[in-house]
Coordinates of C-alpha atoms in Angstrom, one line a residue:
M1 CA -0.1 -0.1 -0.3
D2 CA 1.3 3.6 -0.6
F3 CA 0.9 5.3 2.5
S4 CA 1.4 8.5 1.1
K5 CA -2.0 8.6 -0.4
L6 CA -3.7 8.3 3.3
R7 CA -4.4 12.0 3.3
H8 CA -7.8 12.3 5.2
R9 CA -8.4 12.0 8.8
I10 CA -11.1 10.0 10.2
T11 CA -12.4 8.9 13.7
F12 CA -13.6 5.7 14.7
L13 CA -16.7 5.9 17.0
K14 CA -17.0 2.9 19.3
P15 CA -20.7 2.1 20.7
T16 CA -20.8 2.6 24.5
G17 CA -24.1 1.7 25.2
V18 CA -28.0 2.9 24.5
T19 CA -30.2 5.5 25.8
V20 CA -34.0 5.7 25.5
N21 CA -35.2 9.2 23.7
S22 CA -38.4 10.8 24.1
M23 CA -40.4 8.1 22.2
S24 CA -39.0 5.3 24.3
E25 CA -36.7 4.3 21.7
N26 CA -33.3 2.9 22.5
V27 CA -30.7 5.2 20.9
P28 CA -27.0 3.6 20.5
E29 CA -24.3 5.9 21.9
Y30 CA -20.9 6.6 20.5
T31 CA -17.6 7.4 21.9
E32 CA -14.6 8.6 19.9
H33 CA -12.3 5.4 19.9
M34 CA -9.3 6.6 17.8
T35 CA -8.3 9.0 14.6
V36 CA -6.0 7.7 12.2
W37 CA -5.0 8.5 8.6
A38 CA -7.1 7.2 5.6
F39 CA -7.8 7.3 2.0
V40 CA -11.5 8.0 1.9
A41 CA -13.1 7.7 -1.9
P42 CA -16.8 7.5 -2.6
R43 CA -17.8 4.2 -4.2
T44 CA -21.4 4.7 -5.5
G45 CA -24.2 7.4 -5.2
R46 CA -27.7 6.5 -6.1
E47 CA -31.3 8.1 -5.2
Y48 CA -34.3 5.9 -4.6
D49 CA -37.9 6.3 -3.7
E50 CA -38.7 6.0 -0.1
A51 CA -42.3 6.6 0.9
Q52 CA -42.8 9.4 -1.7
K53 CA -39.4 11.0 -0.4
I54 CA -36.6 11.0 -2.5
R55 CA -33.3 9.8 -0.7
A56 CA -29.8 9.7 -1.5
E57 CA -27.4 6.7 -0.6
T58 CA -23.4 7.2 -0.7
T59 CA -21.2 4.6 -0.2
Y60 CA -17.5 5.0 0.7
N61 CA -14.6 2.9 0.2
I62 CA -11.9 3.7 2.8
L63 CA -8.3 2.6 3.2
T64 CA -6.3 2.6 6.3
R65 CA -3.5 0.6 8.2
Y66 CA -4.6 -2.3 9.9
F67 CA -6.0 -2.2 13.2
P68 CA -7.1 -5.1 15.2
D69 CA -10.4 -3.8 17.2
I70 CA -12.1 -2.4 14.1
T71 CA -15.5 -4.0 14.0
T72 CA -18.7 -3.4 11.9
D73 CA -20.7 -2.2 15.0
M74 CA -18.4 1.0 14.9
R75 CA -19.2 4.0 13.0
I76 CA -16.6 6.6 11.4
S77 CA -16.7 10.5 11.5
F78 CA -15.3 11.8 8.3
R79 CA -15.6 15.8 7.7
G80 CA -18.8 16.0 9.8
R81 CA -20.5 13.1 8.4
T82 CA -21.2 9.8 10.0
L83 CA -20.7 6.6 8.3
N84 CA -21.7 3.0 9.1
I85 CA -19.4 0.4 8.6
E86 CA -20.7 -2.1 6.6
S87 CA -17.6 -4.6 6.2
V88 CA -14.1 -4.5 7.0
L89 CA -11.3 -6.7 5.3
N90 CA -8.2 -7.4 6.3
I91 CA -6.6 -7.3 2.4
D92 CA -4.6 -10.6 2.0
E93 CA -4.6 -11.1 5.8
R94 CA -1.4 -9.8 6.2
N95 CA -2.6 -7.4 9.2
E96 CA -0.9 -4.2 7.0
Q97 CA -4.4 -2.6 5.6
L98 CA -7.9 -2.5 5.9
Q99 CA -10.6 -1.9 3.1
I100 CA -13.9 -1.0 4.6
I101 CA -16.8 -0.2 3.4
A102 CA -19.0 2.5 4.7
S103 CA -22.6 4.0 4.1
E104 CA -23.6 7.5 5.0
V105 CA -25.9 8.1 8.0
D106 CA -28.4 10.9 7.5
S107 CA -29.6 13.1 10.0
N108 CA -32.3 10.6 11.7
G109 CA -29.5 7.7 12.2
K110 CA -30.7 6.0 9.1
N111 CA -28.4 5.2 6.3
G112 CA -28.8 6.9 3.2

């Protein structure tokens, strides 16, 4: 991997528990786990109609150094956006780099 391409700062957010909101729904809470250098590139973008409302969906390809404790229950904070981690791949199982597929979360906490 060409580590000089890691020009974006991302922060991994780790789930710490849940709180109950005003509508008696369980809402997960996240705290900062670590901030690292990464390469972030939009992978796909599409729009679809959901209940007569147009929603945009963006997924990202993220490359970073290997960290053993990154899991799909975490989130990523990137330039004011929150991304759900969809998959984490240890490239060639060599413990050198991770390829992460993530999708953007809207203000309601949903993907899209």
